[in-house]
């Protein structure tokens, strides 16, 4: 029976947190080791190609969490408009709780490494695709044709990502809540037609 990789997940979790707060370039391997509590040898055992392989794992992990959160919100809300507002409230609360230190670990890593690093870019593409798929399904359930739902899902993700950055800069949840409310009003207006 193979050994359980007990230090891999703490390393990935530490990287997600540190990349979200400090960015990729601002985070050293020793920072990740210190935050994870894992022995230094574990880092090289699980990630023999170095820091970029940790970035790929961190983007994949963060992407899973975001997709799961979006799917949970989709199940709890009656429409995509409600989902957008609920997601913005959740993000704004999370930003406030972190003192606006946290950002999106996916975005921070992608801004620094994509498109030069194909592994990171592909992990980011998959992370965004998973979230877009959840929104597309919800938009289709709201009555939008699949092609239109796909385009609107991309718009929703892009808008919230931009608002997340703006919220961090302004140290306020207002950009997130405003963006989500405007998206919701637009979607409600389009669905009513």
PDB file of N, CA and C in Angstrom, residues 9 19 108 110 113 136 149 154 157 167-168 184 189:
ATOM      1  N   UNK A   9      -0.567  18.228   0.579  1.00  0.00           N
ATOM      2  CA  UNK A   9      -1.710  19.137   0.703  1.00  0.00           C
ATOM      3  C   UNK A   9      -1.388  20.366   1.556  1.00  0.00           C
ATOM      4  N   UNK A  19       0.167  32.917  -2.205  1.00  0.00           N
ATOM      5  CA  UNK A  19       0.018  33.520  -3.542  1.00  0.00           C
ATOM      6  C   UNK A  19      -1.141  34.509  -3.540  1.00  0.00           C
ATOM      7  N   UNK A 108      -3.693  36.079  -9.319  1.00  0.00           N
ATOM      8  CA  UNK A 108      -2.351  36.586  -9.033  1.00  0.00           C
ATOM      9  C   UNK A 108      -1.288  35.744  -9.725  1.00  0.00           C
ATOM     10  N   UNK A 110      -1.722  33.755 -12.422  1.00  0.00           N
ATOM     11  CA  UNK A 110      -1.855  33.865 -13.875  1.00  0.00           C
ATOM     12  C   UNK A 110      -1.295  35.184 -14.395  1.00  0.00           C
ATOM     13  N   UNK A 113       2.527  34.594 -14.440  1.00  0.00           N
ATOM     14  CA  UNK A 113       3.164  33.486 -15.155  1.00  0.00           C
ATOM     15  C   UNK A 113       2.581  33.144 -16.524  1.00  0.00           C
ATOM     16  N   UNK A 136     -22.914  28.680 -16.776  1.00  0.00           N
ATOM     17  CA  UNK A 136     -23.621  28.408 -18.031  1.00  0.00           C
ATOM     18  C   UNK A 136     -24.834  27.513 -17.779  1.00  0.00           C
ATOM     19  N   UNK A 149     -25.771  31.723 -23.067  1.00  0.00           N
ATOM     20  CA  UNK A 149     -25.430  31.410 -21.677  1.00  0.00           C
ATOM     21  C   UNK A 149     -23.919  31.323 -21.500  1.00  0.00           C
ATOM     22  N   UNK A 154     -19.095  33.884 -19.168  1.00  0.00           N
ATOM     23  CA  UNK A 154     -17.759  34.487 -19.274  1.00  0.00           C
ATOM     24  C   UNK A 154     -17.799  35.930 -18.766  1.00  0.00           C
ATOM     25  N   UNK A 157     -17.989  35.946 -14.858  1.00  0.00           N
ATOM     26  CA  UNK A 157     -16.703  35.615 -14.232  1.00  0.00           C
ATOM     27  C   UNK A 157     -15.728  36.778 -14.384  1.00  0.00           C
ATOM     28  N   UNK A 167     -11.889  45.862  -5.443  1.00  0.00           N
ATOM     29  CA  UNK A 167     -12.223  45.834  -4.016  1.00  0.00           C
ATOM     30  C   UNK A 167     -10.965  45.815  -3.164  1.00  0.00           C
ATOM     31  N   UNK A 168      -9.980  45.071  -3.598  1.00  0.00           N
ATOM     32  CA  UNK A 168      -8.721  45.008  -2.850  1.00  0.00           C
ATOM     33  C   UNK A 168      -8.034  46.364  -2.853  1.00  0.00           C
ATOM     34  N   UNK A 184     -26.768  41.303 -12.130  1.00  0.00           N
ATOM     35  CA  UNK A 184     -28.062  40.707 -11.787  1.00  0.00           C
ATOM     36  C   UNK A 184     -29.204  41.456 -12.460  1.00  0.00           C
ATOM     37  N   UNK A 189     -33.365  41.569 -16.483  1.00  0.00           N
ATOM     38  CA  UNK A 189     -33.999  42.272 -17.595  1.00  0.00           C
ATOM     39  C   UNK A 189     -34.014  41.435 -18.866  1.00  0.00           C
TER      40      UNK A 189
END
